[in-house]
């Protein structure tokens, strides 16, 4: 059928590497959420679940549930920065469910946690976009060769999505430009 996306081969190890990367991105801003909502561990639980999957855990209902719980926590956040931090955690847990379809929208599963984290950092700094750019630079350096390889199997990030979409595209460009020595 015309318009159908082709399948991309993704191993469980590929998904584990993506989840580890996403969890590391989200973990950088958990304190923003926790300062806003002390005692609410749902975003931290989501990051922890992504880390467990990355270390060999199962990709089951529990992982989905922590992503959903982090999303619900975001809705209770009092500040936009805390909301973005919780979305980063939700994205980290959701990254394990990257679909093997050659669609640009799938790039958000790989880069969403990093972009939401950068946006949270910007908002804490009174919407200073240079802070987001610095955050993305650190995120690029955190990526492993496997994460970059997985990203390069997909089309470039799509347009739209507001500031987070812009951050995703910036991160996408930065990671695709990386080369690793063999």
PDB file of C-alpha atoms in Angstrom:
ATOM      1  CA  UNK A   1       0.000   0.000   0.000  1.00  0.00           C
ATOM      2  CA  UNK A   2       1.262   3.482  -0.806  1.00  0.00           C
ATOM      3  CA  UNK A   3       2.244   5.603   2.159  1.00  0.00           C
ATOM      4  CA  UNK A   4       2.987   2.691   4.480  1.00  0.00           C
ATOM      5  CA  UNK A   5       6.160   2.995   6.497  1.00  0.00           C
ATOM      6  CA  UNK A   6       8.741   0.280   6.061  1.00  0.00           C
ATOM      7  CA  UNK A   7       9.938  -1.679   9.064  1.00  0.00           C
ATOM      8  CA  UNK A   8      13.235  -1.005  10.764  1.00  0.00           C
ATOM      9  CA  UNK A   9      15.108  -3.805  12.457  1.00  0.00           C
ATOM     10  CA  UNK A  10      15.447  -3.096  16.187  1.00  0.00           C
ATOM     11  CA  UNK A  11      16.943  -5.571  18.602  1.00  0.00           C
ATOM     12  CA  UNK A  12      16.053  -5.703  22.266  1.00  0.00           C
ATOM     13  CA  UNK A  13      19.596  -4.449  22.949  1.00  0.00           C
ATOM     14  CA  UNK A  14      18.928  -1.430  20.694  1.00  0.00           C
ATOM     15  CA  UNK A  15      15.826  -0.660  22.740  1.00  0.00           C
ATOM     16  CA  UNK A  16      17.765  -1.085  25.982  1.00  0.00           C
ATOM     17  CA  UNK A  17      20.415   1.416  24.815  1.00  0.00           C
ATOM     18  CA  UNK A  18      17.734   3.932  23.816  1.00  0.00           C
ATOM     19  CA  UNK A  19      16.016   3.496  27.190  1.00  0.00           C
ATOM     20  CA  UNK A  20      19.305   3.977  29.070  1.00  0.00           C
ATOM     21  CA  UNK A  21      19.971   7.175  27.102  1.00  0.00           C
ATOM     22  CA  UNK A  22      16.447   8.493  27.682  1.00  0.00           C
ATOM     23  CA  UNK A  23      16.583   7.661  31.389  1.00  0.00           C
ATOM     24  CA  UNK A  24      19.894   9.504  31.771  1.00  0.00           C
ATOM     25  CA  UNK A  25      18.352  12.545  30.057  1.00  0.00           C
ATOM     26  CA  UNK A  26      15.273  12.551  32.286  1.00  0.00           C
ATOM     27  CA  UNK A  27      17.236  11.918  35.465  1.00  0.00           C
ATOM     28  CA  UNK A  28      19.042  15.238  34.981  1.00  0.00           C
ATOM     29  CA  UNK A  29      15.824  17.174  35.675  1.00  0.00           C
ATOM     30  CA  UNK A  30      13.965  15.004  38.190  1.00  0.00           C
ATOM     31  CA  UNK A  31      14.843  17.451  40.968  1.00  0.00           C
ATOM     32  CA  UNK A  32      12.827  20.137  39.154  1.00  0.00           C
ATOM     33  CA  UNK A  33       9.693  18.039  39.476  1.00  0.00           C
ATOM     34  CA  UNK A  34      10.517  16.929  43.005  1.00  0.00           C
ATOM     35  CA  UNK A  35      10.995  20.532  44.168  1.00  0.00           C
ATOM     36  CA  UNK A  36       7.518  21.302  42.834  1.00  0.00           C
ATOM     37  CA  UNK A  37       5.846  18.110  44.065  1.00  0.00           C
ATOM     38  CA  UNK A  38       7.795  16.714  47.028  1.00  0.00           C
ATOM     39  CA  UNK A  39       6.690  13.246  47.926  1.00  0.00           C
ATOM     40  CA  UNK A  40       5.468  12.363  44.418  1.00  0.00           C
ATOM     41  CA  UNK A  41       7.803   9.637  43.207  1.00  0.00           C
ATOM     42  CA  UNK A  42       5.989   8.780  39.971  1.00  0.00           C
ATOM     43  CA  UNK A  43       8.478  10.445  37.580  1.00  0.00           C
ATOM     44  CA  UNK A  44      11.444   8.967  39.480  1.00  0.00           C
ATOM     45  CA  UNK A  45       9.729   5.576  39.371  1.00  0.00           C
ATOM     46  CA  UNK A  46       9.378   5.903  35.583  1.00  0.00           C
ATOM     47  CA  UNK A  47      13.073   6.704  35.187  1.00  0.00           C
ATOM     48  CA  UNK A  48      13.962   3.829  37.496  1.00  0.00           C
ATOM     49  CA  UNK A  49      11.793   1.464  35.422  1.00  0.00           C
ATOM     50  CA  UNK A  50      13.504   2.617  32.207  1.00  0.00           C
ATOM     51  CA  UNK A  51      16.881   1.967  33.855  1.00  0.00           C
ATOM     52  CA  UNK A  52      15.755  -1.495  34.953  1.00  0.00           C
ATOM     53  CA  UNK A  53      14.680  -2.329  31.409  1.00  0.00           C
ATOM     54  CA  UNK A  54      18.003  -1.007  30.095  1.00  0.00           C
ATOM     55  CA  UNK A  55      19.847  -3.347  32.479  1.00  0.00           C
ATOM     56  CA  UNK A  56      17.969  -6.403  31.260  1.00  0.00           C
ATOM     57  CA  UNK A  57      14.512  -6.113  32.799  1.00  0.00           C
ATOM     58  CA  UNK A  58      11.281  -6.966  31.069  1.00  0.00           C
ATOM     59  CA  UNK A  59       9.374  -4.645  28.769  1.00  0.00           C
ATOM     60  CA  UNK A  60       5.993  -5.314  30.316  1.00  0.00           C
ATOM     61  CA  UNK A  61       2.916  -3.702  31.769  1.00  0.00           C
ATOM     62  CA  UNK A  62       4.796  -2.340  34.771  1.00  0.00           C
ATOM     63  CA  UNK A  63       6.978  -0.196  32.504  1.00  0.00           C
ATOM     64  CA  UNK A  64       3.901   1.127  30.688  1.00  0.00           C
ATOM     65  CA  UNK A  65       2.207   1.815  34.021  1.00  0.00           C
ATOM     66  CA  UNK A  66       5.123   3.924  35.287  1.00  0.00           C
ATOM     67  CA  UNK A  67       5.072   5.963  32.069  1.00  0.00           C
ATOM     68  CA  UNK A  68       1.347   6.544  32.504  1.00  0.00           C
ATOM     69  CA  UNK A  69       1.823   7.471  36.165  1.00  0.00           C
ATOM     70  CA  UNK A  70       4.522  10.013  35.242  1.00  0.00           C
ATOM     71  CA  UNK A  71       2.107  11.546  32.735  1.00  0.00           C
ATOM     72  CA  UNK A  72      -0.528  11.839  35.472  1.00  0.00           C
ATOM     73  CA  UNK A  73       2.082  13.409  37.758  1.00  0.00           C
ATOM     74  CA  UNK A  74       2.829  15.998  35.067  1.00  0.00           C
ATOM     75  CA  UNK A  75      -0.821  17.026  35.084  1.00  0.00           C
ATOM     76  CA  UNK A  76      -0.601  17.748  38.836  1.00  0.00           C
ATOM     77  CA  UNK A  77       2.582  19.850  38.569  1.00  0.00           C
ATOM     78  CA  UNK A  78       2.265  23.467  39.626  1.00  0.00           C
ATOM     79  CA  UNK A  79       4.896  24.827  37.238  1.00  0.00           C
ATOM     80  CA  UNK A  80       5.558  24.376  33.544  1.00  0.00           C
ATOM     81  CA  UNK A  81       9.156  23.358  34.309  1.00  0.00           C
ATOM     82  CA  UNK A  82       7.997  20.576  36.634  1.00  0.00           C
ATOM     83  CA  UNK A  83       5.507  19.423  34.022  1.00  0.00           C
ATOM     84  CA  UNK A  84       8.257  19.204  31.381  1.00  0.00           C
ATOM     85  CA  UNK A  85      10.474  17.280  33.813  1.00  0.00           C
ATOM     86  CA  UNK A  86       7.688  14.752  34.431  1.00  0.00           C
ATOM     87  CA  UNK A  87       7.133  14.448  30.675  1.00  0.00           C
ATOM     88  CA  UNK A  88      10.853  13.705  30.316  1.00  0.00           C
ATOM     89  CA  UNK A  89      10.424  10.847  32.803  1.00  0.00           C
ATOM     90  CA  UNK A  90       7.325   9.601  30.981  1.00  0.00           C
ATOM     91  CA  UNK A  91       9.281   9.684  27.718  1.00  0.00           C
ATOM     92  CA  UNK A  92      12.136   7.745  29.282  1.00  0.00           C
ATOM     93  CA  UNK A  93       9.834   4.892  30.274  1.00  0.00           C
ATOM     94  CA  UNK A  94       8.033   5.096  26.931  1.00  0.00           C
ATOM     95  CA  UNK A  95      11.275   4.936  24.945  1.00  0.00           C
ATOM     96  CA  UNK A  96      11.335   1.163  25.413  1.00  0.00           C
ATOM     97  CA  UNK A  97       8.299   1.063  23.120  1.00  0.00           C
ATOM     98  CA  UNK A  98       9.974   2.613  20.083  1.00  0.00           C
ATOM     99  CA  UNK A  99       8.107   1.183  17.097  1.00  0.00           C
ATOM    100  CA  UNK A 100      10.157  -0.350  14.282  1.00  0.00           C
ATOM    101  CA  UNK A 101       8.468   1.818  11.654  1.00  0.00           C
ATOM    102  CA  UNK A 102      10.393   4.191   9.396  1.00  0.00           C
ATOM    103  CA  UNK A 103       8.338   7.198  10.460  1.00  0.00           C
ATOM    104  CA  UNK A 104       9.732  10.544  11.559  1.00  0.00           C
ATOM    105  CA  UNK A 105       7.292  10.607  14.475  1.00  0.00           C
ATOM    106  CA  UNK A 106       9.129   7.658  16.055  1.00  0.00           C
ATOM    107  CA  UNK A 107      12.152   9.905  16.622  1.00  0.00           C
ATOM    108  CA  UNK A 108      10.313  11.401  19.603  1.00  0.00           C
ATOM    109  CA  UNK A 109      10.582   8.013  21.359  1.00  0.00           C
ATOM    110  CA  UNK A 110      14.357   8.305  21.094  1.00  0.00           C
ATOM    111  CA  UNK A 111      14.786  12.031  21.744  1.00  0.00           C
ATOM    112  CA  UNK A 112      11.693  13.094  23.676  1.00  0.00           C
ATOM    113  CA  UNK A 113      13.215  12.703  27.139  1.00  0.00           C
ATOM    114  CA  UNK A 114      16.218  14.814  26.145  1.00  0.00           C
ATOM    115  CA  UNK A 115      14.055  17.539  24.600  1.00  0.00           C
ATOM    116  CA  UNK A 116      11.609  17.702  27.521  1.00  0.00           C
ATOM    117  CA  UNK A 117      14.551  17.836  29.933  1.00  0.00           C
ATOM    118  CA  UNK A 118      16.127  20.690  27.983  1.00  0.00           C
ATOM    119  CA  UNK A 119      12.820  22.558  28.007  1.00  0.00           C
ATOM    120  CA  UNK A 120      12.478  22.062  31.768  1.00  0.00           C
ATOM    121  CA  UNK A 121      15.984  23.482  32.230  1.00  0.00           C
ATOM    122  CA  UNK A 122      15.093  26.483  30.045  1.00  0.00           C
ATOM    123  CA  UNK A 123      11.957  27.211  32.027  1.00  0.00           C
ATOM    124  CA  UNK A 124      13.780  27.057  35.362  1.00  0.00           C
ATOM    125  CA  UNK A 125      16.192  29.618  33.904  1.00  0.00           C
ATOM    126  CA  UNK A 126      13.316  32.001  33.072  1.00  0.00           C
ATOM    127  CA  UNK A 127      12.915  30.659  29.530  1.00  0.00           C
ATOM    128  CA  UNK A 128      16.591  31.175  28.659  1.00  0.00           C
ATOM    129  CA  UNK A 129      17.024  29.304  25.389  1.00  0.00           C
ATOM    130  CA  UNK A 130      20.796  29.281  25.722  1.00  0.00           C
ATOM    131  CA  UNK A 131      20.319  27.018  28.760  1.00  0.00           C
ATOM    132  CA  UNK A 132      18.338  24.606  26.576  1.00  0.00           C
ATOM    133  CA  UNK A 133      21.065  24.671  23.941  1.00  0.00           C
ATOM    134  CA  UNK A 134      23.718  23.904  26.578  1.00  0.00           C
ATOM    135  CA  UNK A 135      21.573  21.101  27.941  1.00  0.00           C
ATOM    136  CA  UNK A 136      21.261  19.610  24.443  1.00  0.00           C
ATOM    137  CA  UNK A 137      25.020  19.826  23.947  1.00  0.00           C
ATOM    138  CA  UNK A 138      25.506  17.728  27.091  1.00  0.00           C
ATOM    139  CA  UNK A 139      22.837  15.330  25.864  1.00  0.00           C
ATOM    140  CA  UNK A 140      24.622  14.851  22.538  1.00  0.00           C
ATOM    141  CA  UNK A 141      27.792  13.892  24.416  1.00  0.00           C
ATOM    142  CA  UNK A 142      25.813  11.375  26.491  1.00  0.00           C
ATOM    143  CA  UNK A 143      24.699   9.404  23.424  1.00  0.00           C
ATOM    144  CA  UNK A 144      26.327   6.074  22.690  1.00  0.00           C
ATOM    145  CA  UNK A 145      27.198   4.862  19.188  1.00  0.00           C
ATOM    146  CA  UNK A 146      24.251   2.453  19.384  1.00  0.00           C
ATOM    147  CA  UNK A 147      21.785   5.272  20.148  1.00  0.00           C
ATOM    148  CA  UNK A 148      23.105   7.299  17.208  1.00  0.00           C
ATOM    149  CA  UNK A 149      22.945   4.248  14.951  1.00  0.00           C
ATOM    150  CA  UNK A 150      19.333   3.559  15.961  1.00  0.00           C
ATOM    151  CA  UNK A 151      18.401   7.213  15.379  1.00  0.00           C
ATOM    152  CA  UNK A 152      19.983   7.196  11.921  1.00  0.00           C
ATOM    153  CA  UNK A 153      17.732   4.293  10.888  1.00  0.00           C
ATOM    154  CA  UNK A 154      14.732   6.634  11.135  1.00  0.00           C
ATOM    155  CA  UNK A 155      13.834   9.683   9.043  1.00  0.00           C
ATOM    156  CA  UNK A 156      14.741  13.097  10.481  1.00  0.00           C
ATOM    157  CA  UNK A 157      12.481  14.477  13.214  1.00  0.00           C
ATOM    158  CA  UNK A 158       9.249  15.999  11.903  1.00  0.00           C
ATOM    159  CA  UNK A 159       8.283  19.649  11.925  1.00  0.00           C
ATOM    160  CA  UNK A 160       5.906  21.086  14.506  1.00  0.00           C
ATOM    161  CA  UNK A 161       5.605  20.397  18.202  1.00  0.00           C
ATOM    162  CA  UNK A 162       6.318  23.889  19.508  1.00  0.00           C
ATOM    163  CA  UNK A 163       9.487  24.510  21.487  1.00  0.00           C
ATOM    164  CA  UNK A 164       9.889  20.834  22.446  1.00  0.00           C
ATOM    165  CA  UNK A 165       9.608  19.912  18.761  1.00  0.00           C
ATOM    166  CA  UNK A 166      12.285  22.469  17.979  1.00  0.00           C
ATOM    167  CA  UNK A 167      14.520  20.988  20.687  1.00  0.00           C
ATOM    168  CA  UNK A 168      13.925  17.496  19.284  1.00  0.00           C
ATOM    169  CA  UNK A 169      15.025  18.683  15.834  1.00  0.00           C
ATOM    170  CA  UNK A 170      18.120  20.388  17.285  1.00  0.00           C
ATOM    171  CA  UNK A 171      19.023  17.211  19.171  1.00  0.00           C
ATOM    172  CA  UNK A 172      18.308  15.104  16.082  1.00  0.00           C
ATOM    173  CA  UNK A 173      20.658  17.237  13.981  1.00  0.00           C
ATOM    174  CA  UNK A 174      23.368  17.182  16.645  1.00  0.00           C
ATOM    175  CA  UNK A 175      23.267  13.412  17.055  1.00  0.00           C
ATOM    176  CA  UNK A 176      23.132  12.668  13.330  1.00  0.00           C
ATOM    177  CA  UNK A 177      26.277  14.742  12.849  1.00  0.00           C
ATOM    178  CA  UNK A 178      28.253  12.531  15.269  1.00  0.00           C
ATOM    179  CA  UNK A 179      30.769  10.034  14.021  1.00  0.00           C
ATOM    180  CA  UNK A 180      32.462   7.483  16.205  1.00  0.00           C
ATOM    181  CA  UNK A 181      35.891   5.956  15.681  1.00  0.00           C
ATOM    182  CA  UNK A 182      35.727   2.232  15.103  1.00  0.00           C
TER     183      UNK A 182
END
